[in-house]
Amino acid sequence: QVQLQESGPGLVKPSETLSLTCAVSGYSISSGYYWGWIRQPPGKGLEWIGSIYHSGSTYYNPSLKSRVTISVDTSKNQFSLKLSSVTAADTAVYYCARGTFGGVIHRTWGQGTLVTVSS
Amino acid sequence: NFMLTQPHSVSESPGKTVTISCTRSSGSIASNYVQWYQQRPGSSPTTVIYEDNQRPSGVPDRFSGSIDSSSNSASLTISGLKTEDEADYYCQSYDSSNHWVFGGGTKLTVL
């Protein structure tokens, strides 16, 4: 079965760039599907950040588009998120997930990683 | 783009039936599939309904989904409520540009 695991710094300074990686096991990213990032601020709801298709096409939340880059490294079977110019409002649990064009596929969410933006 | 609006919270007693609504602000609810996710405290979300009314394997048939074009909304219905159903529930759909849109979430209390 496919498993996803997020990794990256748990603390990022304001104005810097948040960088996270999602390692995928049990399935080759290059074989198909969309690979997405979703975040959840403490005590709040889910927010879609963006997705990348296995071919490399990217789709970003319009409200974050100017600050977001999602990329794939097929050699390592992982995909990454970069969010620039972060502020405290970007503090959240960040999830990676596998999906279709329509949403996340059952049981293919990562466990999530908390990223705090603070000096 | 459109928004999906859910009630902030709902509560019901064990054994009863509860329905959570998800109203689309613009465009037809029937245009794009709706998914429903359950999230228990401290856990990642998990799908309970996909493509409007389909249940993934392992999800009890107490969970059902539907859409209503007249109210431009989707609904998640949970029958025979159990205490283990207490969680946050999120609806989600997408637009023509493959952008995913989440509802604000509904906290279900089973008391």
PDB file of C-alpha atoms in Angstrom:
ATOM      1  CA  GLN A   1       0.000   0.000   0.000  1.00  0.00           C
ATOM      2  CA  VAL A   2       1.121   3.515  -0.663  1.00  0.00           C
ATOM      3  CA  GLN A   3       2.530   5.499   2.228  1.00  0.00           C
ATOM      4  CA  LEU A   4       3.434   9.183   2.391  1.00  0.00           C
ATOM      5  CA  GLN A   5       5.736  10.836   4.910  1.00  0.00           C
ATOM      6  CA  GLU A   6       6.348  14.549   5.274  1.00  0.00           C
ATOM      7  CA  SER A   7       9.680  15.905   6.454  1.00  0.00           C
ATOM      8  CA  GLY A   8      11.257  19.293   6.963  1.00  0.00           C
ATOM      9  CA  PRO A   9      12.048  21.963   9.539  1.00  0.00           C
ATOM     10  CA  GLY A  10       9.489  22.403  12.280  1.00  0.00           C
ATOM     11  CA  LEU A  11      10.427  26.036  12.798  1.00  0.00           C
ATOM     12  CA  VAL A  12      10.828  28.709  10.143  1.00  0.00           C
ATOM     13  CA  LYS A  13      11.586  32.394  10.636  1.00  0.00           C
ATOM     14  CA  PRO A  14       9.246  35.076   9.283  1.00  0.00           C
ATOM     15  CA  SER A  15      10.046  36.209   5.726  1.00  0.00           C
ATOM     16  CA  GLU A  16      11.985  33.004   5.027  1.00  0.00           C
ATOM     17  CA  THR A  17      11.008  30.070   2.819  1.00  0.00           C
ATOM     18  CA  LEU A  18       9.247  27.001   4.183  1.00  0.00           C
ATOM     19  CA  SER A  19      10.478  23.803   2.523  1.00  0.00           C
ATOM     20  CA  LEU A  20       8.899  20.383   2.977  1.00  0.00           C
ATOM     21  CA  THR A  21       9.376  17.040   1.273  1.00  0.00           C
ATOM     22  CA  CYS A  22       6.949  14.149   0.968  1.00  0.00           C
ATOM     23  CA  ALA A  23       8.550  10.744   0.525  1.00  0.00           C
ATOM     24  CA  VAL A  24       6.323   8.199  -1.199  1.00  0.00           C
ATOM     25  CA  SER A  25       6.665   4.440  -0.769  1.00  0.00           C
ATOM     26  CA  GLY A  26       4.647   1.623  -2.282  1.00  0.00           C
ATOM     27  CA  TYR A  27       3.932   3.469  -5.517  1.00  0.00           C
ATOM     28  CA  SER A  28       5.982   5.207  -8.189  1.00  0.00           C
ATOM     29  CA  ILE A  29       5.065   8.884  -8.475  1.00  0.00           C
ATOM     30  CA  SER A  30       5.861   8.835 -12.183  1.00  0.00           C
ATOM     31  CA  SER A  31       3.177   6.191 -12.761  1.00  0.00           C
ATOM     32  CA  GLY A  32       0.239   8.494 -12.228  1.00  0.00           C
ATOM     33  CA  TYR A  33      -2.068  10.494  -9.975  1.00  0.00           C
ATOM     34  CA  TYR A  34      -1.958  13.958  -8.524  1.00  0.00           C
ATOM     35  CA  TRP A  35       0.273  14.699  -5.532  1.00  0.00           C
ATOM     36  CA  GLY A  36      -0.923  17.446  -3.284  1.00  0.00           C
ATOM     37  CA  TRP A  37      -0.243  19.582  -0.253  1.00  0.00           C
ATOM     38  CA  ILE A  38      -2.937  20.577   2.221  1.00  0.00           C
ATOM     39  CA  ARG A  39      -2.481  22.541   5.437  1.00  0.00           C
ATOM     40  CA  GLN A  40      -4.416  23.053   8.639  1.00  0.00           C
ATOM     41  CA  PRO A  41      -3.704  25.955  11.026  1.00  0.00           C
ATOM     42  CA  PRO A  42      -4.075  25.026  14.687  1.00  0.00           C
ATOM     43  CA  GLY A  43      -7.741  24.674  15.561  1.00  0.00           C
ATOM     44  CA  LYS A  44      -8.871  25.562  12.037  1.00  0.00           C
ATOM     45  CA  GLY A  45      -9.982  23.850   8.864  1.00  0.00           C
ATOM     46  CA  LEU A  46      -8.246  22.311   5.883  1.00  0.00           C
ATOM     47  CA  GLU A  47      -6.792  24.483   3.109  1.00  0.00           C
ATOM     48  CA  TRP A  48      -5.582  23.123  -0.211  1.00  0.00           C
ATOM     49  CA  ILE A  49      -2.181  24.571  -1.132  1.00  0.00           C
ATOM     50  CA  GLY A  50      -1.570  22.966  -4.493  1.00  0.00           C
ATOM     51  CA  SER A  51      -1.031  19.789  -6.475  1.00  0.00           C
ATOM     52  CA  ILE A  52       1.301  18.407  -9.088  1.00  0.00           C
ATOM     53  CA  TYR A  53       0.339  15.846 -11.706  1.00  0.00           C
ATOM     54  CA  HIS A  54       2.728  12.978 -12.315  1.00  0.00           C
ATOM     55  CA  SER A  55       3.593  14.564 -15.672  1.00  0.00           C
ATOM     56  CA  GLY A  56       4.729  17.747 -13.907  1.00  0.00           C
ATOM     57  CA  SER A  57       1.735  20.033 -14.413  1.00  0.00           C
ATOM     58  CA  THR A  58       1.093  22.141 -11.347  1.00  0.00           C
ATOM     59  CA  TYR A  59      -2.066  23.585  -9.824  1.00  0.00           C
ATOM     60  CA  TYR A  60      -1.973  26.180  -7.055  1.00  0.00           C
ATOM     61  CA  ASN A  61      -4.470  27.777  -4.710  1.00  0.00           C
ATOM     62  CA  PRO A  62      -4.970  31.265  -6.188  1.00  0.00           C
ATOM     63  CA  SER A  63      -4.600  32.827  -2.741  1.00  0.00           C
ATOM     64  CA  LEU A  64      -1.120  31.323  -2.343  1.00  0.00           C
ATOM     65  CA  LYS A  65       0.016  31.048  -5.941  1.00  0.00           C
ATOM     66  CA  SER A  66       2.540  33.879  -5.838  1.00  0.00           C
ATOM     67  CA  ARG A  67       4.431  32.196  -2.986  1.00  0.00           C
ATOM     68  CA  VAL A  68       4.125  28.480  -3.761  1.00  0.00           C
ATOM     69  CA  THR A  69       6.246  26.070  -5.770  1.00  0.00           C
ATOM     70  CA  ILE A  70       5.585  22.326  -5.909  1.00  0.00           C
ATOM     71  CA  SER A  71       8.009  20.022  -7.656  1.00  0.00           C
ATOM     72  CA  VAL A  72       8.638  16.317  -8.134  1.00  0.00           C
ATOM     73  CA  ASP A  73      11.858  14.331  -7.903  1.00  0.00           C
ATOM     74  CA  THR A  74      11.083  11.009  -9.567  1.00  0.00           C
ATOM     75  CA  SER A  75      14.584   9.660  -8.889  1.00  0.00           C
ATOM     76  CA  LYS A  76      13.894   9.864  -5.160  1.00  0.00           C
ATOM     77  CA  ASN A  77      10.153   9.193  -5.519  1.00  0.00           C
ATOM     78  CA  GLN A  78       9.272  12.310  -3.595  1.00  0.00           C
ATOM     79  CA  PHE A  79       7.651  15.673  -4.129  1.00  0.00           C
ATOM     80  CA  SER A  80       8.301  18.978  -2.438  1.00  0.00           C
ATOM     81  CA  LEU A  81       6.663  22.196  -1.316  1.00  0.00           C
ATOM     82  CA  LYS A  82       8.265  25.600  -1.089  1.00  0.00           C
ATOM     83  CA  LEU A  83       6.332  28.511   0.407  1.00  0.00           C
ATOM     84  CA  SER A  84       8.157  31.824   0.390  1.00  0.00           C
ATOM     85  CA  SER A  85       7.879  34.955   2.530  1.00  0.00           C
ATOM     86  CA  VAL A  86       6.159  33.147   5.371  1.00  0.00           C
ATOM     87  CA  THR A  87       4.382  34.857   8.238  1.00  0.00           C
ATOM     88  CA  ALA A  88       2.792  33.611  11.438  1.00  0.00           C
ATOM     89  CA  ALA A  89      -0.379  32.968   9.424  1.00  0.00           C
ATOM     90  CA  ASP A  90       1.459  30.124   7.677  1.00  0.00           C
ATOM     91  CA  THR A  91       1.840  28.218  10.942  1.00  0.00           C
ATOM     92  CA  ALA A  92      -0.010  24.965  10.373  1.00  0.00           C
ATOM     93  CA  VAL A  93       0.117  21.207  10.114  1.00  0.00           C
ATOM     94  CA  TYR A  94       1.112  20.443   6.539  1.00  0.00           C
ATOM     95  CA  TYR A  95      -0.160  17.240   4.936  1.00  0.00           C
ATOM     96  CA  CYS A  96       0.890  15.629   1.704  1.00  0.00           C
ATOM     97  CA  ALA A  97      -1.537  13.354  -0.124  1.00  0.00           C
ATOM     98  CA  ARG A  98      -2.187  11.375  -3.283  1.00  0.00           C
ATOM     99  CA  GLY A  99      -5.242  12.214  -5.291  1.00  0.00           C
ATOM    100  CA  THR A 100      -7.170  12.394  -8.499  1.00  0.00           C
ATOM    101  CA  PHE A 101      -8.169  15.627 -10.182  1.00  0.00           C
ATOM    102  CA  GLY A 102     -11.130  15.591  -7.801  1.00  0.00           C
ATOM    103  CA  GLY A 103      -9.586  15.105  -4.389  1.00  0.00           C
ATOM    104  CA  VAL A 104      -7.575  12.917  -2.065  1.00  0.00           C
ATOM    105  CA  ILE A 105      -7.737   9.180  -2.521  1.00  0.00           C
ATOM    106  CA  HIS A 106      -8.803   7.090   0.461  1.00  0.00           C
ATOM    107  CA  ARG A 107      -6.040   6.290   2.951  1.00  0.00           C
ATOM    108  CA  THR A 108      -3.355   8.226   1.113  1.00  0.00           C
ATOM    109  CA  TRP A 109      -2.685  11.115   3.450  1.00  0.00           C
ATOM    110  CA  GLY A 110       0.623  11.620   5.202  1.00  0.00           C
ATOM    111  CA  GLN A 111       0.618  11.894   8.973  1.00  0.00           C
ATOM    112  CA  GLY A 112       1.199  15.640   8.786  1.00  0.00           C
ATOM    113  CA  THR A 113       3.995  17.812  10.096  1.00  0.00           C
ATOM    114  CA  LEU A 114       3.645  20.945  12.198  1.00  0.00           C
ATOM    115  CA  VAL A 115       5.513  23.971  10.929  1.00  0.00           C
ATOM    116  CA  THR A 116       5.686  26.995  13.187  1.00  0.00           C
ATOM    117  CA  VAL A 117       6.660  30.404  11.850  1.00  0.00           C
ATOM    118  CA  SER A 118       8.366  32.373  14.573  1.00  0.00           C
ATOM    119  CA  SER A 119      11.533  34.331  15.180  1.00  0.00           C
TER     120      SER A 119
ATOM    121  CA  ASN B   1     -13.942  30.498  -7.645  1.00  0.00           C
ATOM    122  CA  PHE B   2     -16.628  29.060  -5.397  1.00  0.00           C
ATOM    123  CA  MET B   3     -16.910  28.402  -1.674  1.00  0.00           C
ATOM    124  CA  LEU B   4     -18.362  25.464   0.225  1.00  0.00           C
ATOM    125  CA  THR B   5     -20.277  26.386   3.372  1.00  0.00           C
ATOM    126  CA  GLN B   6     -20.882  23.941   6.203  1.00  0.00           C
ATOM    127  CA  PRO B   7     -22.537  24.387   9.600  1.00  0.00           C
ATOM    128  CA  HIS B   8     -19.938  24.978  12.261  1.00  0.00           C
ATOM    129  CA  SER B   9     -21.266  22.235  14.501  1.00  0.00           C
ATOM    130  CA  VAL B  10     -24.004  19.637  14.863  1.00  0.00           C
ATOM    131  CA  SER B  11     -24.893  17.320  17.700  1.00  0.00           C
ATOM    132  CA  GLU B  12     -27.073  14.264  18.087  1.00  0.00           C
ATOM    133  CA  SER B  13     -27.576  11.312  20.367  1.00  0.00           C
ATOM    134  CA  PRO B  14     -26.188   7.823  19.854  1.00  0.00           C
ATOM    135  CA  GLY B  15     -28.371   5.692  17.618  1.00  0.00           C
ATOM    136  CA  LYS B  16     -29.920   8.676  15.888  1.00  0.00           C
ATOM    137  CA  THR B  17     -29.348  10.050  12.388  1.00  0.00           C
ATOM    138  CA  VAL B  18     -27.560  13.293  11.573  1.00  0.00           C
ATOM    139  CA  THR B  19     -27.140  15.139   8.305  1.00  0.00           C
ATOM    140  CA  ILE B  20     -24.355  17.617   7.556  1.00  0.00           C
ATOM    141  CA  SER B  21     -24.880  20.034   4.680  1.00  0.00           C
ATOM    142  CA  CYS B  22     -22.360  21.582   2.296  1.00  0.00           C
ATOM    143  CA  THR B  23     -23.631  24.437   0.144  1.00  0.00           C
ATOM    144  CA  ARG B  24     -21.816  25.594  -2.981  1.00  0.00           C
ATOM    145  CA  SER B  25     -21.765  29.371  -3.429  1.00  0.00           C
ATOM    146  CA  SER B  26     -21.675  29.525  -7.213  1.00  0.00           C
ATOM    147  CA  GLY B  27     -21.874  27.062 -10.058  1.00  0.00           C
ATOM    148  CA  SER B  28     -23.803  23.829  -9.884  1.00  0.00           C
ATOM    149  CA  ILE B  29     -23.112  21.350  -7.100  1.00  0.00           C
ATOM    150  CA  ALA B  30     -23.719  18.642  -9.680  1.00  0.00           C
ATOM    151  CA  SER B  31     -20.925  19.887 -11.936  1.00  0.00           C
ATOM    152  CA  ASN B  32     -18.088  18.429  -9.884  1.00  0.00           C
ATOM    153  CA  TYR B  33     -17.941  15.495  -7.522  1.00  0.00           C
ATOM    154  CA  VAL B  34     -18.032  16.089  -3.780  1.00  0.00           C
ATOM    155  CA  GLN B  35     -15.902  14.198  -1.281  1.00  0.00           C
ATOM    156  CA  TRP B  36     -16.347  13.986   2.490  1.00  0.00           C
ATOM    157  CA  TYR B  37     -13.496  13.516   4.947  1.00  0.00           C
ATOM    158  CA  GLN B  38     -13.601  12.567   8.601  1.00  0.00           C
ATOM    159  CA  GLN B  39     -10.896  13.862  10.917  1.00  0.00           C
ATOM    160  CA  ARG B  40     -10.581  12.702  14.473  1.00  0.00           C
ATOM    161  CA  PRO B  41      -8.476  14.795  16.899  1.00  0.00           C
ATOM    162  CA  GLY B  42      -4.768  14.395  16.305  1.00  0.00           C
ATOM    163  CA  SER B  43      -5.241  12.312  13.163  1.00  0.00           C
ATOM    164  CA  SER B  44      -5.026  12.841   9.419  1.00  0.00           C
ATOM    165  CA  PRO B  45      -8.316  13.090   7.552  1.00  0.00           C
ATOM    166  CA  THR B  46      -9.777   9.982   5.974  1.00  0.00           C
ATOM    167  CA  THR B  47     -12.359   9.660   3.228  1.00  0.00           C
ATOM    168  CA  VAL B  48     -15.874   8.553   4.135  1.00  0.00           C
ATOM    169  CA  ILE B  49     -17.571   9.475   0.836  1.00  0.00           C
ATOM    170  CA  TYR B  50     -16.121  10.107  -2.622  1.00  0.00           C
ATOM    171  CA  GLU B  51     -17.735  11.047  -5.934  1.00  0.00           C
ATOM    172  CA  ASP B  52     -20.886  12.358  -4.216  1.00  0.00           C
ATOM    173  CA  ASN B  53     -22.159   9.054  -2.832  1.00  0.00           C
ATOM    174  CA  GLN B  54     -19.530   6.325  -3.047  1.00  0.00           C
ATOM    175  CA  ARG B  55     -18.186   4.672   0.092  1.00  0.00           C
ATOM    176  CA  PRO B  56     -14.578   3.496   0.208  1.00  0.00           C
ATOM    177  CA  SER B  57     -13.982  -0.035   1.352  1.00  0.00           C
ATOM    178  CA  GLY B  58     -14.040  -0.292   5.096  1.00  0.00           C
ATOM    179  CA  VAL B  59     -16.414   2.634   5.637  1.00  0.00           C
ATOM    180  CA  PRO B  60     -19.666   1.455   7.268  1.00  0.00           C
ATOM    181  CA  ASP B  61     -22.862   1.733   5.258  1.00  0.00           C
ATOM    182  CA  ARG B  62     -24.165   3.996   8.017  1.00  0.00           C
ATOM    183  CA  PHE B  63     -22.406   6.752   6.047  1.00  0.00           C
ATOM    184  CA  SER B  64     -24.106   8.003   2.898  1.00  0.00           C
ATOM    185  CA  GLY B  65     -23.757  11.001   0.627  1.00  0.00           C
ATOM    186  CA  SER B  66     -26.090  12.827  -1.713  1.00  0.00           C
ATOM    187  CA  ILE B  67     -26.443  16.027  -3.688  1.00  0.00           C
ATOM    188  CA  ASP B  68     -29.483  18.269  -4.096  1.00  0.00           C
ATOM    189  CA  SER B  69     -29.485  20.561  -7.092  1.00  0.00           C
ATOM    190  CA  SER B  70     -32.456  22.534  -5.806  1.00  0.00           C
ATOM    191  CA  SER B  71     -30.472  23.756  -2.798  1.00  0.00           C
ATOM    192  CA  ASN B  72     -27.132  23.489  -4.585  1.00  0.00           C
ATOM    193  CA  SER B  73     -25.786  21.467  -1.732  1.00  0.00           C
ATOM    194  CA  ALA B  74     -24.296  18.123  -0.825  1.00  0.00           C
ATOM    195  CA  SER B  75     -25.124  16.208   2.305  1.00  0.00           C
ATOM    196  CA  LEU B  76     -23.437  13.615   4.461  1.00  0.00           C
ATOM    197  CA  THR B  77     -25.834  11.468   6.461  1.00  0.00           C
ATOM    198  CA  ILE B  78     -24.719   9.248   9.307  1.00  0.00           C
ATOM    199  CA  SER B  79     -27.293   6.853  10.689  1.00  0.00           C
ATOM    200  CA  GLY B  80     -27.145   4.765  13.847  1.00  0.00           C
ATOM    201  CA  LEU B  81     -24.711   7.242  15.379  1.00  0.00           C
ATOM    202  CA  LYS B  82     -21.899   5.867  17.487  1.00  0.00           C
ATOM    203  CA  THR B  83     -19.638   7.734  19.859  1.00  0.00           C
ATOM    204  CA  GLU B  84     -16.733   6.859  17.560  1.00  0.00           C
ATOM    205  CA  ASP B  85     -18.343   9.020  14.845  1.00  0.00           C
ATOM    206  CA  GLU B  86     -17.561  12.117  16.875  1.00  0.00           C
ATOM    207  CA  ALA B  87     -15.126  14.030  14.692  1.00  0.00           C
ATOM    208  CA  ASP B  88     -14.742  16.942  12.303  1.00  0.00           C
ATOM    209  CA  TYR B  89     -16.186  16.423   8.835  1.00  0.00           C
ATOM    210  CA  TYR B  90     -15.094  18.317   5.727  1.00  0.00           C
ATOM    211  CA  CYS B  91     -16.677  18.433   2.314  1.00  0.00           C
ATOM    212  CA  GLN B  92     -14.463  19.059  -0.694  1.00  0.00           C
ATOM    213  CA  SER B  93     -14.937  19.606  -4.390  1.00  0.00           C
ATOM    214  CA  TYR B  94     -12.920  21.051  -7.254  1.00  0.00           C
ATOM    215  CA  ASP B  95     -13.235  23.513 -10.113  1.00  0.00           C
ATOM    216  CA  SER B  96     -12.611  23.315 -13.835  1.00  0.00           C
ATOM    217  CA  SER B  97      -8.920  24.097 -13.267  1.00  0.00           C
ATOM    218  CA  ASN B  98      -8.471  21.118 -10.934  1.00  0.00           C
ATOM    219  CA  HIS B  99      -8.266  23.375  -7.895  1.00  0.00           C
ATOM    220  CA  TRP B 100      -9.476  21.607  -4.774  1.00  0.00           C
ATOM    221  CA  VAL B 101     -11.874  23.516  -2.519  1.00  0.00           C
ATOM    222  CA  PHE B 102     -12.600  22.507   1.086  1.00  0.00           C
ATOM    223  CA  GLY B 103     -15.569  23.446   3.191  1.00  0.00           C
ATOM    224  CA  GLY B 104     -14.884  25.017   6.554  1.00  0.00           C
ATOM    225  CA  GLY B 105     -15.627  21.822   8.460  1.00  0.00           C
ATOM    226  CA  THR B 106     -18.353  20.672  10.825  1.00  0.00           C
ATOM    227  CA  LYS B 107     -17.748  19.427  14.337  1.00  0.00           C
ATOM    228  CA  LEU B 108     -20.010  16.481  15.095  1.00  0.00           C
ATOM    229  CA  THR B 109     -20.729  15.827  18.748  1.00  0.00           C
ATOM    230  CA  VAL B 110     -22.397  12.558  19.718  1.00  0.00           C
ATOM    231  CA  LEU B 111     -23.833  13.049  23.164  1.00  0.00           C
TER     232      LEU B 111
END
